Coordinates of C-alpha atoms in Angstrom, one line a residue:
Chain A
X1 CA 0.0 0.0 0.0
X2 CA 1.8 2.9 -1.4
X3 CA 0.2 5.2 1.4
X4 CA 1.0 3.7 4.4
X5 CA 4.8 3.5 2.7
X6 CA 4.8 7.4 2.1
X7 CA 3.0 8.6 5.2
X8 CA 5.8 6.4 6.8
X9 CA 8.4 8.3 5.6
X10 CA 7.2 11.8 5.4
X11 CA 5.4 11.7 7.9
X12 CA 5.9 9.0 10.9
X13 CA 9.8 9.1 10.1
X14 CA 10.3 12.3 10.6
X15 CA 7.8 12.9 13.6
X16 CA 10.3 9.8 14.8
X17 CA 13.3 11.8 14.4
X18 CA 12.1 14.3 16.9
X19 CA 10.5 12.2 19.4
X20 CA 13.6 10.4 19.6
X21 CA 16.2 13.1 18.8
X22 CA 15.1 14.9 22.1
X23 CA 16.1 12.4 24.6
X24 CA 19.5 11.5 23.2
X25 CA 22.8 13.7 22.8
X26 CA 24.6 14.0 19.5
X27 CA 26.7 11.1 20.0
X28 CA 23.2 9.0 20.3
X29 CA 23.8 8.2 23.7
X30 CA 20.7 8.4 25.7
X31 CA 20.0 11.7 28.0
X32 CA 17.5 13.8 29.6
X33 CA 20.1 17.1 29.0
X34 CA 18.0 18.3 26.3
X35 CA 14.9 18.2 28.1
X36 CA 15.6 19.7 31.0
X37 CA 17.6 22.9 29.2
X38 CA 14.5 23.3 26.4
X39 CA 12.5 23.8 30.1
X40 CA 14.8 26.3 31.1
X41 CA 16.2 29.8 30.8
X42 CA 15.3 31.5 27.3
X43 CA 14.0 28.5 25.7
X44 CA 11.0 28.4 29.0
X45 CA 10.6 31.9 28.5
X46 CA 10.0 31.9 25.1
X47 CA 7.9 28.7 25.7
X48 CA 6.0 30.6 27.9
X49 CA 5.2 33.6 26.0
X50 CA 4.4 31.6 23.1
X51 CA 1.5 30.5 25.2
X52 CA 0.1 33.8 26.2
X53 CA 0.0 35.1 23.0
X54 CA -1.7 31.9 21.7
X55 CA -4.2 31.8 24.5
X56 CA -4.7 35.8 24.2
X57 CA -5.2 36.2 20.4
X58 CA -7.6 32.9 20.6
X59 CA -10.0 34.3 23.1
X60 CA -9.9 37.7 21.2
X61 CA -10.4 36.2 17.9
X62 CA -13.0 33.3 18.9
X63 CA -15.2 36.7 20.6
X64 CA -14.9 38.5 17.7
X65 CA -15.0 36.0 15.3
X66 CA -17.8 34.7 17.4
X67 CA -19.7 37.6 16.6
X68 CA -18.8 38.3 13.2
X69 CA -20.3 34.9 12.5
X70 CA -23.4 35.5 13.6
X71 CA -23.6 39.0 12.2
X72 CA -23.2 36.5 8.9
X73 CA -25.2 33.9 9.9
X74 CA -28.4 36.2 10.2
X75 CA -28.0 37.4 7.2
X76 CA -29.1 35.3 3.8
X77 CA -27.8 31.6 3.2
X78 CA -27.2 31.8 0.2
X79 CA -26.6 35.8 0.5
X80 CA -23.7 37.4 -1.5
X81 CA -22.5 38.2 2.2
X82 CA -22.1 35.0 3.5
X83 CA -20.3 33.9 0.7
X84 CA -17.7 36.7 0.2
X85 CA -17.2 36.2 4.1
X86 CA -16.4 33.1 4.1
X87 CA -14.4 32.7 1.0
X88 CA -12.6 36.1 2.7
X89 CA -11.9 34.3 5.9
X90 CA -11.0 31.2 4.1
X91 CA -8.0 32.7 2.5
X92 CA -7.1 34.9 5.4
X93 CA -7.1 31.7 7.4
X94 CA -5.4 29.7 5.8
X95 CA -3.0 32.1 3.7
X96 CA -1.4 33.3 6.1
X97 CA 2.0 34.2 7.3
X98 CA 4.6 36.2 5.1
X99 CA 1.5 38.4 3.4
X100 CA -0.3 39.0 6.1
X101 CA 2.9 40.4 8.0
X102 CA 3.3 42.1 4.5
X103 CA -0.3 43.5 4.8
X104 CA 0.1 45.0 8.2
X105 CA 3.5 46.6 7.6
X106 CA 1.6 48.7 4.8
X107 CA -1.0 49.7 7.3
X108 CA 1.0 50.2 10.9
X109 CA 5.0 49.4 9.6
X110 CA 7.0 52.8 9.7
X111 CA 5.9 54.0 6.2
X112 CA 2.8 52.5 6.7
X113 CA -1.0 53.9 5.7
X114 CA -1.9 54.7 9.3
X115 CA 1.2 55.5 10.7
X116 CA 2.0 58.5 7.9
X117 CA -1.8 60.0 8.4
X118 CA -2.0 59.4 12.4
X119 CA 1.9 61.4 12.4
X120 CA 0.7 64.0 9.7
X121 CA -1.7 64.5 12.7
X122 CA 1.0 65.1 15.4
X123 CA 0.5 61.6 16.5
X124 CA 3.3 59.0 16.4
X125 CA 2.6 55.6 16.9
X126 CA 5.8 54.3 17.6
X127 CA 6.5 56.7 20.3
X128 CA 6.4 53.7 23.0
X129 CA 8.8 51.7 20.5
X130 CA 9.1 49.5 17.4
X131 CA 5.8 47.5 18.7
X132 CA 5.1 46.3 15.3
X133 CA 8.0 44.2 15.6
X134 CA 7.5 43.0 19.2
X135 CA 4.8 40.7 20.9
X136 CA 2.2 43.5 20.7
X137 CA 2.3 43.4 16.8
X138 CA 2.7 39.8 16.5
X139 CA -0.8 39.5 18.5
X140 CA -2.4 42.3 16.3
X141 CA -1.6 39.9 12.7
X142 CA -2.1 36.6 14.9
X143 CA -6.0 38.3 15.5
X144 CA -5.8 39.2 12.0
X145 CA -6.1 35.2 11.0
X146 CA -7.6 34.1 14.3
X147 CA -11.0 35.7 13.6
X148 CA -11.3 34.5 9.8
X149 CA -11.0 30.9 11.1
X150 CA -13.5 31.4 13.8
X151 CA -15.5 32.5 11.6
X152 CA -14.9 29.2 9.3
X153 CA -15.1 26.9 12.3
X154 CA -17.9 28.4 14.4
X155 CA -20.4 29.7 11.4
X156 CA -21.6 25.3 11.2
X157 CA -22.3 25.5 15.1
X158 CA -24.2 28.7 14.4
X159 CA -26.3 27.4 11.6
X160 CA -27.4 24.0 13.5
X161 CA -29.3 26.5 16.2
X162 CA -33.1 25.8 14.6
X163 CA -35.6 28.4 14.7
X164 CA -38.1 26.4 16.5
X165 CA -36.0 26.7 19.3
X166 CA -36.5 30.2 19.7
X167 CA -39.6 30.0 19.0
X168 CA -40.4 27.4 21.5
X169 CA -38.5 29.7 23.9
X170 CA -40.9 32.7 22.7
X171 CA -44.1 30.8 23.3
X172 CA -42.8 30.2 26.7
X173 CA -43.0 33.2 27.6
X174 CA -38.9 34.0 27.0
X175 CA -37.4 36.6 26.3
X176 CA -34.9 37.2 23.4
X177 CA -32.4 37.5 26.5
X178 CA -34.0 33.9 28.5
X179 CA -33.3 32.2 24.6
X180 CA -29.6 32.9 24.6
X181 CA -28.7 32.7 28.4
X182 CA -31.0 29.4 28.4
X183 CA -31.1 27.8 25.2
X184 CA -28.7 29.0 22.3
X185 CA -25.6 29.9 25.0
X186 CA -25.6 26.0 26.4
X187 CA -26.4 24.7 23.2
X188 CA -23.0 26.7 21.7
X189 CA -20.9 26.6 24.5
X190 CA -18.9 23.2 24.0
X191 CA -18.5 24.4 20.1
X192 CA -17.2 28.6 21.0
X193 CA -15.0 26.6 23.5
X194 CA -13.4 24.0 21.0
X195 CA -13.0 26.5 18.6
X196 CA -11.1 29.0 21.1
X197 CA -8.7 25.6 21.8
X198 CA -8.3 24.9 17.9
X199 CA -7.6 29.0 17.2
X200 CA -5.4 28.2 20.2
X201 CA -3.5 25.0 18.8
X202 CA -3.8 27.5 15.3
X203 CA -1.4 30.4 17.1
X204 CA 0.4 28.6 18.7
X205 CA 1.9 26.5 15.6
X206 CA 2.1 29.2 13.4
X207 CA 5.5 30.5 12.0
X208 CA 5.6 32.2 8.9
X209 CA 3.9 35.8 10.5
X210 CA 6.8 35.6 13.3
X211 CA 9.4 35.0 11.1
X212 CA 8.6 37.7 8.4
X213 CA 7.7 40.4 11.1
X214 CA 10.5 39.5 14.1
X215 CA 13.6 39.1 12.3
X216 CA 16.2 39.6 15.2
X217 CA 15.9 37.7 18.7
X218 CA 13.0 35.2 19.3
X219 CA 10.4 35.8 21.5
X220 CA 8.3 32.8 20.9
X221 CA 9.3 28.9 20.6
X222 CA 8.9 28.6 16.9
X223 CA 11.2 31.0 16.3
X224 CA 13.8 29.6 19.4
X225 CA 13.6 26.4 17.0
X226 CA 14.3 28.8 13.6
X227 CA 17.3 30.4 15.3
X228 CA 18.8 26.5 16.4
X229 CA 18.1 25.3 13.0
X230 CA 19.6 27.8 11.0
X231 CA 23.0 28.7 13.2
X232 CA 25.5 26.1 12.8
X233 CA 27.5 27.4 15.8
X234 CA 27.2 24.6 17.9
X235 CA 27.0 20.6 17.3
X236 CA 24.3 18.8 19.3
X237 CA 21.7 22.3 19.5
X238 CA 20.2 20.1 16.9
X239 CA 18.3 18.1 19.5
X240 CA 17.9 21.1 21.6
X241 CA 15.7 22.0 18.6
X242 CA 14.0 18.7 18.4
X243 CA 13.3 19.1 22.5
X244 CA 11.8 22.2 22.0
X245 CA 9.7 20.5 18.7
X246 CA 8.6 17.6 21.0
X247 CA 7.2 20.3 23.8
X248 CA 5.5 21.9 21.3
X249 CA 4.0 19.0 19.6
X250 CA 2.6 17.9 23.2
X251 CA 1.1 20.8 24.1
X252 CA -1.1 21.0 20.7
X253 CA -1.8 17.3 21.2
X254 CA -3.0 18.0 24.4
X255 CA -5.2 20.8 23.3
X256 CA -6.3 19.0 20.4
X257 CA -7.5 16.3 22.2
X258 CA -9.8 18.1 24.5
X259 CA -10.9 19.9 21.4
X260 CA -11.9 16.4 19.9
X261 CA -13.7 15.7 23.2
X262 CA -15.8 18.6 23.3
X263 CA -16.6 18.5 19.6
X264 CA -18.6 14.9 20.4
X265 CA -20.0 17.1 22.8
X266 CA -21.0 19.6 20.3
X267 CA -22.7 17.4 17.7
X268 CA -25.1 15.7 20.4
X269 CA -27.4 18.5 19.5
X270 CA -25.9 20.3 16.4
X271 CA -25.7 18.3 13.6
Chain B
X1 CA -34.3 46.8 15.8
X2 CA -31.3 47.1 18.4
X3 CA -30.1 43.9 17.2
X4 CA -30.0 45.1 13.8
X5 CA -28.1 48.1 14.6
X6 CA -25.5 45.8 16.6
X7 CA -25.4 43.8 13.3
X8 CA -24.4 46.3 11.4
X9 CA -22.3 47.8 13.9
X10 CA -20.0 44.5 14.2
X11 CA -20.2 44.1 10.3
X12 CA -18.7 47.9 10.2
X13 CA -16.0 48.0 12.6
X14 CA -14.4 44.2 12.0
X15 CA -15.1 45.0 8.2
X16 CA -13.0 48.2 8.4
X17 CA -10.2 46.2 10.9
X18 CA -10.1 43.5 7.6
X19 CA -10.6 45.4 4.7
X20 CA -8.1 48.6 5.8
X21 CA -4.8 46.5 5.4
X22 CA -5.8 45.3 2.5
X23 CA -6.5 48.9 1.4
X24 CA -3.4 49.9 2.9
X25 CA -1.3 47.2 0.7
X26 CA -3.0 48.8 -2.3
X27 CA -2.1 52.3 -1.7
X28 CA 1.3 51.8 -0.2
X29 CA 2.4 49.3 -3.8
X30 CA 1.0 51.9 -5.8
X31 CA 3.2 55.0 -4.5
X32 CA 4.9 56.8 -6.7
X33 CA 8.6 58.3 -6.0
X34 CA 10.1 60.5 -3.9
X35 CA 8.0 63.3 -5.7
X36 CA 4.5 61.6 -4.4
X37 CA 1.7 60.6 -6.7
X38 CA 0.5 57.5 -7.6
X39 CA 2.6 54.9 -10.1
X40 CA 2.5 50.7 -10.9
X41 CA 6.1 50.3 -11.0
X42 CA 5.9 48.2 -8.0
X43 CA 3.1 46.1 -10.3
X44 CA 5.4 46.6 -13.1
X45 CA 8.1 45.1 -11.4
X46 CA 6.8 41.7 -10.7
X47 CA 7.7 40.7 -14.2
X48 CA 11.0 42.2 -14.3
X49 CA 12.5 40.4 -10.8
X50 CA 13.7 36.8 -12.3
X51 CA 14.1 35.9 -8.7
X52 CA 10.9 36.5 -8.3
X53 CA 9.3 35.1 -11.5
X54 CA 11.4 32.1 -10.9
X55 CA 9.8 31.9 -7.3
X56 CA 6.4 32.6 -8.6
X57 CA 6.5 29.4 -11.4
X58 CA 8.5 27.0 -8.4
X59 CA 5.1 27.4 -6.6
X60 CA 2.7 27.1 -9.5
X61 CA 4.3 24.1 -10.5
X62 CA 4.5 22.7 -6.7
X63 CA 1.2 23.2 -6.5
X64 CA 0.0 21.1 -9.4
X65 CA 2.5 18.6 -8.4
X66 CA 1.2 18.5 -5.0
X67 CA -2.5 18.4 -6.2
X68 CA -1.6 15.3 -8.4
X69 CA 0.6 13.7 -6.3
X70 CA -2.2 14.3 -3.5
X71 CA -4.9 12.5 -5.6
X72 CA -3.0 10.1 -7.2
X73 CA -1.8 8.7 -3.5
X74 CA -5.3 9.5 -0.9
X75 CA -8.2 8.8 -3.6
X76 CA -7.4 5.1 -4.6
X77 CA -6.3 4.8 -1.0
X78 CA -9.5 5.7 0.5
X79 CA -11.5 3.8 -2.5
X80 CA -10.0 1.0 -1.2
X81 CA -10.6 1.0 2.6
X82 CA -14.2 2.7 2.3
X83 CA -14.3 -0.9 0.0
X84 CA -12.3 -3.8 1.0
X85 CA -10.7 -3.0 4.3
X86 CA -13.2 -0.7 6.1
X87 CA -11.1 -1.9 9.6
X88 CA -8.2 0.6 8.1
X89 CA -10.6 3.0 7.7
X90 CA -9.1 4.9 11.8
X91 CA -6.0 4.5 10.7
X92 CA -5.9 6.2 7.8
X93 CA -8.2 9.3 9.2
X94 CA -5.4 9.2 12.1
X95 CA -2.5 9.3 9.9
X96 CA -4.2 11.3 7.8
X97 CA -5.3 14.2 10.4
X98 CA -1.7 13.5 12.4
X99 CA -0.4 16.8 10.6
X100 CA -2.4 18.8 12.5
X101 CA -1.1 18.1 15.8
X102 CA 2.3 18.3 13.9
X103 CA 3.5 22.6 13.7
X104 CA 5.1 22.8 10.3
X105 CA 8.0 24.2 12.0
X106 CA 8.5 20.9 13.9
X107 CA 8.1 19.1 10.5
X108 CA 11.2 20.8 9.7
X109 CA 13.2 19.8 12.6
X110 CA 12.6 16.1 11.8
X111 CA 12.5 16.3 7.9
X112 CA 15.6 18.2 7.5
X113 CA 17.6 14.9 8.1
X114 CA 15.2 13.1 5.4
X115 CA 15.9 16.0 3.1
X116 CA 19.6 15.5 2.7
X117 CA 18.9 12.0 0.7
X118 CA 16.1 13.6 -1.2
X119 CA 18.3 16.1 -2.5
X120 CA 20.9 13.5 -3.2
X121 CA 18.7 11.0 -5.1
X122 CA 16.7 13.8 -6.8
X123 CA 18.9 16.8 -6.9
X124 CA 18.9 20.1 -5.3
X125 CA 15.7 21.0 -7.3
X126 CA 12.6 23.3 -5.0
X127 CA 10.6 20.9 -6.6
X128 CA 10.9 18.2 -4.2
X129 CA 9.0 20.2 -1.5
X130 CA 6.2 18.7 -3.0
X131 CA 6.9 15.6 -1.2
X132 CA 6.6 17.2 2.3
X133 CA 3.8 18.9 1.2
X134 CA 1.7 16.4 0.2
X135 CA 2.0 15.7 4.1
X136 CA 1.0 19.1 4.8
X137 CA -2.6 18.9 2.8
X138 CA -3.4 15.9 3.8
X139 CA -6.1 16.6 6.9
X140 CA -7.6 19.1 4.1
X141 CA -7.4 16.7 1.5
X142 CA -8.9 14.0 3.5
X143 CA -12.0 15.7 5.3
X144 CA -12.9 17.1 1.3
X145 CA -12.5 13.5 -0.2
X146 CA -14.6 11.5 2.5
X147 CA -17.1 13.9 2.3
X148 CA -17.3 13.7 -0.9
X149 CA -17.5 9.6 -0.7
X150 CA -19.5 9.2 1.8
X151 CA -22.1 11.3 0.1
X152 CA -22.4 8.9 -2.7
X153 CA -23.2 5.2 -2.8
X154 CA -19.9 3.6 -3.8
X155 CA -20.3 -0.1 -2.8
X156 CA -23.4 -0.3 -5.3
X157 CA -22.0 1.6 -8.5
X158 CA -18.6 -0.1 -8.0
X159 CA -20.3 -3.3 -7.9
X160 CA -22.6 -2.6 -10.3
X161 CA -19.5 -1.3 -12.4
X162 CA -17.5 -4.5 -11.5
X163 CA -20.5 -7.1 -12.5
X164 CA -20.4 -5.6 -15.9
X165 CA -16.9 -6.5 -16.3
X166 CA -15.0 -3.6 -15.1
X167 CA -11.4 -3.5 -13.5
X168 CA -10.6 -1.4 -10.4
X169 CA -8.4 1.0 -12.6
X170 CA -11.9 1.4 -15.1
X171 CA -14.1 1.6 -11.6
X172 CA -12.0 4.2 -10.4
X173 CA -11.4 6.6 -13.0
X174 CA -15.2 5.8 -14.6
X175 CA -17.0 5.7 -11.9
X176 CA -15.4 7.1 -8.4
X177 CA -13.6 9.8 -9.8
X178 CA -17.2 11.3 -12.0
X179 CA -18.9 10.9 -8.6
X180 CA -16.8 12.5 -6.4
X181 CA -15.7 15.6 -8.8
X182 CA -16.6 18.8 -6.8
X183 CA -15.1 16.7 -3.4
X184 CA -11.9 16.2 -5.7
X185 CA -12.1 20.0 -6.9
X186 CA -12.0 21.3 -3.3
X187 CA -10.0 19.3 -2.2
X188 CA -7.2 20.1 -5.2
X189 CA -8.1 24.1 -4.5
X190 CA -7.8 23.9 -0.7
X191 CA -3.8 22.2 -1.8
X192 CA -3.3 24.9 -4.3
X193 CA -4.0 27.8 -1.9
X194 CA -2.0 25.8 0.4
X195 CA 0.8 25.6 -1.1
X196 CA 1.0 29.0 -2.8
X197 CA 1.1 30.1 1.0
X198 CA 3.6 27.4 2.4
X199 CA 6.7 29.6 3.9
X200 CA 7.8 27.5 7.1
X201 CA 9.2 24.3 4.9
X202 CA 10.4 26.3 1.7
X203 CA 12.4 28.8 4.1
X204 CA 13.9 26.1 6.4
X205 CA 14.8 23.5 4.2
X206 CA 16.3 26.2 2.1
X207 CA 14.2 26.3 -1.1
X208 CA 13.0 29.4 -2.6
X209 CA 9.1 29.7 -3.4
X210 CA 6.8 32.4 -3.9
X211 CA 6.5 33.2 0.0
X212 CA 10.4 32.9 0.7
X213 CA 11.1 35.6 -2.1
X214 CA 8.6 37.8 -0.7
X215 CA 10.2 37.4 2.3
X216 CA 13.2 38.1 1.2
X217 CA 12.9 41.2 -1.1
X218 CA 10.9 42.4 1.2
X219 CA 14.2 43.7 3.0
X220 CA 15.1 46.4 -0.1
X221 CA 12.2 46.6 -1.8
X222 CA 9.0 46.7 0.3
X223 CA 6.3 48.2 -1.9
X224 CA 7.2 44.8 -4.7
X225 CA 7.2 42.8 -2.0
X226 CA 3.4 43.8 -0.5
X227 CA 2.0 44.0 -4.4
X228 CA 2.7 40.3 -4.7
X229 CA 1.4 39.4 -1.4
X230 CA -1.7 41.3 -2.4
X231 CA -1.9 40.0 -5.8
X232 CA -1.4 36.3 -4.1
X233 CA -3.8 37.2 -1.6
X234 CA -6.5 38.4 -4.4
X235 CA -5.4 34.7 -6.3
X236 CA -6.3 32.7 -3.8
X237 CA -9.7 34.7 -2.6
X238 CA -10.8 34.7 -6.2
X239 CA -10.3 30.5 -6.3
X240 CA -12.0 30.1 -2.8
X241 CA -14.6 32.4 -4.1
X242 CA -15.3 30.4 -7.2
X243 CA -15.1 26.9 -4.8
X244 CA -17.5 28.3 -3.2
X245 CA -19.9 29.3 -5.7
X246 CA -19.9 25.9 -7.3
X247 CA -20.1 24.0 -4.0
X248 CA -23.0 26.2 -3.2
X249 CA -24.7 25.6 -6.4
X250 CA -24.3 21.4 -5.2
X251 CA -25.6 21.6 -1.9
X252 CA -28.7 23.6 -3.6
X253 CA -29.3 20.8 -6.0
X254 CA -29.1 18.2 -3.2
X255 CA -31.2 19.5 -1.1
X256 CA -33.9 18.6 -3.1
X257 CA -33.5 15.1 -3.4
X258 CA -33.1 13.9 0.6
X259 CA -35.9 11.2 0.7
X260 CA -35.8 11.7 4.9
X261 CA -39.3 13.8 6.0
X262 CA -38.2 17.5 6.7
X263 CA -39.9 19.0 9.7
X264 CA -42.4 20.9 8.5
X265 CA -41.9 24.6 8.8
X266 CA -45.1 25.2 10.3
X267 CA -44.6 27.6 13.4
X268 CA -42.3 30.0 10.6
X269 CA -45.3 32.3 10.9
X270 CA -44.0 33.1 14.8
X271 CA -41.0 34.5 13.7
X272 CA -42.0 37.4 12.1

C-alpha cells in the first residue's frame, strides 16, 4: 500500500526523528540534557510567551469571530454576504503568514498607511517603541487570522441552532435574552470553546507571520527552534531544537485532544 | 431593531479592521517616488524580478505537483478502505489528520535529516517540496474527499460497475472519480492555496518559493514585495470564491433530493 509507505516516511519518520532526537545527545547516547535545558532559561521563556500570545489572540479572535459569524449567519444563506465572508476568511485563514505580515507593515509598519496619516496628525505611533515588531504586533496579525478561522469553524455551530428553538423559547414566555442565556448559549458553549482551543493549537503553531515580522531575537518557541536550525554554531543544539519540537508538539496534542472531546460534545445537539 | 443596529455595527467596525490593510497594501504598492503621486512600478516590477518570477512558477508548479501527487496517492487509497478494508478505515483518518497536531515548523526539525537523501537521489531541485507537502494537505485533503464519498453510494455503483466486467483502474477513473468531482475540486483548491502560501518548509529546508522571495525582497524593496502578497492574496480569494460558488450551487441541487421527511416549517409564521 503505497500510502502507508509514504506517510511512513514523510510523515511517521520524521515525527520519529524528533520524538527520539530529544532524549539523546549528538553522539546518540541516551539523556534527559535536552529536556531539562529546552525547560529552562530563554527556551522556557520563550515557551511561555508563546502560550500567552496563543491563549490571548484565541480568546480575542474566537469573541470576535464569534460575533462576526453571527452577524453573517443572520443574514441570507445563500446571500452574497455569507459567501464573500467566508471565501474572505477562508483565504485569510489559511494564507497566512509572510503576506499577512506584509499586509500590516503597509497599514502600521513605519511608512505605513496609518502610521503617515496618524503622524501628519501630530501623532506618532511608535513613540512607545518598534511595537510592530515585538509581541504586541505579533498579537495584532495573529488576531488578523484568528477571527477569519472562527469564523470558518464556528459559522456550522451557528447554523445548526433551529428556529423552532426560539420560537419554542418565545411561546414560553422568554425573552430574546432567556433564549440565549438558556437555550442558544448551552447549546453553543462546548463548540465557542473547541473553537477557542483549535484558534489556540492555530497560534500557537504558526511560524511564517513571526518569522517575516520578528527578524532579530525570538520571543516565541517557533522561532527559538528557527534560530537552532539555522545557526550552525554549535553541534548537538540540533536536538535542543528537536526538544523544544517535542514540547510543542505535546502541548497541541493536548489541546487538540480536548478539542476532539468537546466536539462529540457539540454534535449531540448540532448536527 | 437594536439587534440590527449591533449587526451592522460589528459588520462595520471588523469589516474596516479587515478590509483597511488590505487597502493599505494597495495604496502603499502603488506609491509613486520621492516626488508623491500614484505609479505601478511596484506592479510593473513583478515581471522584471527573475528571482521573483522564478519563485512565482516554483510554486505554481509545486502546486499542481502536490495536487496530483495528493490524488493520485489519498483517492485510490481511501476507495480501497471505504471498500475492501473498512477496519483501516481509523488509521488512515489518524495518519491522515496527524499533521495537524504536527506545527510545520517541527516538520522541519525532523524532515531536515530526510531531506539530505532527497536532494541526493533527486537533486537540489525546489521541486521536491512537494513531497513534504503532500503531508502538509493531507487533513484538508482528506475531510474534502470522505465527504465527498460518503455522500455517494460507492459499494453499489462499483459493484454494479464491477459485475459488468469492469477492472478497479476502469471503476476508479469511470466511476469514483465522475462521482466525487466537486469533493476532488476542493479538495485540489484547498492544496493549491495551500501551497501558494507554504513559507515555514520552503524557508527552512532552504528552497525558494513564492512566500520565501517575498520574504526576502521584502528587506530592499517593500512596496514589490506587499504587491505580490496582495496579488497572491487576491489569487487565492478569487479560487476560494469560485469553490464556493460551485459547492454552493451542489448543496442547492441536493437538497432537493433527501428522501428523509423534513420537519415541516409550520410555526415559521411566529418568527416574524
Amino acid at each position: 500500500m503505497p500510502f502507508l509507505l509514504y506517510v511512513g516516511v514523510f510523515l511517521l519518520y520524521p515525527t520519529l526523528v524528533v520524538v527520539a532526537g530529544a532524549f539523546v545527545d549528538s553522539e546518540g547516547v541516551p539523556t534527559l540534557d535536552n529536556v531539562r535545558t529546552a525547560a529552562t532559561g530563554p527556551y522556557l521563556d520563550a515557551f511561555v510567551r508563546s502560550l500567552q500570545l496563543s491563549a490571548l489572540t484565541a480568546v480575542i479572535g474566537a469573541v470576535l469571530g464569534a460575533l462576526l459569524a453571527w452577524a453573517v449567519v443572520t443574514g441570507r444563506p445563500d446571500g452574497a454576504l455569507r459567501r464573500v465572508v467566508t471565501s474572505a476568511a477562508g483565504v485569510l485563514a489559511q494564507f497566512g503568514g509572510v503576506t499577512l505580515a506584509f499586509a500590516f507593515l503597509a497599514t502600521v509598519g513605519f511608512e505605513g498607511l496609518v502610521t503617515v496619516w496618524l503622524r501628519d496628525r501630530g501623532l506618532d505611533i511608535f513613540a512607545g517603541g518598534a511595537w510592530i515588531f515585538e509581541l504586541s504586533g505579533l498579537a495584532l496579525v495573529y488576531t488578523y487570522f484568528q477571527v477569519p478561522l472562527m469564523v470558518i469553524v464556528f459559522l456550522p455551530a451557528l447554523d445548526g441552532l433551529k428556529p423552532q428553538w426560539r420560537e419554542a423559547a418565545r411561546s414560553l414566555g422568554g425573552t430574546s435574552w432567556t433564549y440565549w442565556r438558556r437555550v442558544a448559549g448551552p447549546v453553543l458553549a462546548p463548540a465557542f470553546l473547541g473553537s477557542t482551543l483549535l484558534l489556540f493549537a492555530n497560534a500557537f503553531s504558526a511560524y511564517a507571520t513571526a518569522a517575516a515580522l520578528v527578524s532579530q531575537g525570538a520571543p516565541i518557541a517557533p522561532l527559538q527552534i528557527r534560530a537552532l536550525q539555522t545557526s550552525e554554531v554549535i553541534i548537538g543544539q540540533q536536538n535542543l531544537g528537536r526538544a523544544l519540537g517535542l514540547g510543542m508538539v505535546l502541548v497541541v496534542t493536548g489541546v487538540m485532544l480536548l478539542y476532539a472531546l468537546l466536539q462529540r460534545r457539540t454534535t449531540r445537539w448540532l448536527r | 431593531m437594536s439587534v440590527r443596529l449591533f449587526r451592522y455595527g460589528i459588520l462595520l467596525v471588523l469589516g474596516t479592521f479587515f478590509l483597511l490593510p488590505l487597502f493599505a497594501m494597495l495604496e502603499f504598492s502603488t506609491r509613486g517616488g520621492l516626488e508623491g503621486g500614484r505609479d505601478l512600478s511596484a506592479w510593473r516590477a513583478i515581471g522584471d524580478d527573475p528571482q521573483l518570477v522564478d519563485a512565482i512558477l516554483t510554486s505554481l508548479q509545486l502546486a499542481v505537483l502536490t495536487s496530483v501527487l495528493m490524488l493520485v496517492l489519498l483517492l485510490p487509497t481511501m476507495v480501497w478502505v471505504h471498500l475492501r478494508v473498512p477496519v483501516l478505515r481509523r488509521l488512515v483518518e489518524f495518519l491522515c489528520l496527524l499533521p495537524l497536531v504536527i506545527p510545520a515548523i517541527v516538520l522541519v526539525v525532523g524532515i531536515a535529516p530526510l531531506y539530505s537523501w532527497v536532494t541526493y537521489f533527486l537533486g537540489d531541485s525546489s521541486l521536491t517540496l512537494t513531497f513534504v507537502y503532500v503531508v502538509l494537505v493531507l487533513p484538508y485533503a482528506f475531510r474534502a474527499l470522505e465527504s465527498g464519498l460518503s455522500a455517494m453510494d460507492l459499494r453499489t455503483l462499483s459493484e454494479a460497475a464491477r459485475s459488468l466486467g469492469a477492472g478497479w483502474g476502469t471503476v476508479l477513473l469511470r466511476v469514483v472519480l465522475p462521482g466525487v468531482r466537486g469533493a476532488v475540486l476542493s479538495a485540489a483548491l484547498l492544496t493549491v492555496a495551500l501551497v501558494l502560501g507554504e513559507f515555514t518548509l520552503a524557508s527552512l529546508l532552504n528552497f525558494p518559493n513564492l512566500q520565501v522571495a517575498v520574504n526576502l525582497i521584502g528587506k530592499r524593496d517593500a512596496a514589490l514585495s506587499i504587491a505580490v502578497s496582495l496579488a497572491a492574496l487576491l489569487l487565492a480569494f478569487g479560487l476560494l470564491l469560485a469553490l464556493s460558488i460551485v459547492g454552493g450551487r451542489r448543496r442547492t441541487s441536493r437538497e432537493v433530493e433527501p428522501l428523509a421527511p423534513t420537519p415541516a416549517p409550520a410555526t415559521d409564521g411566529v418568527r416574524a
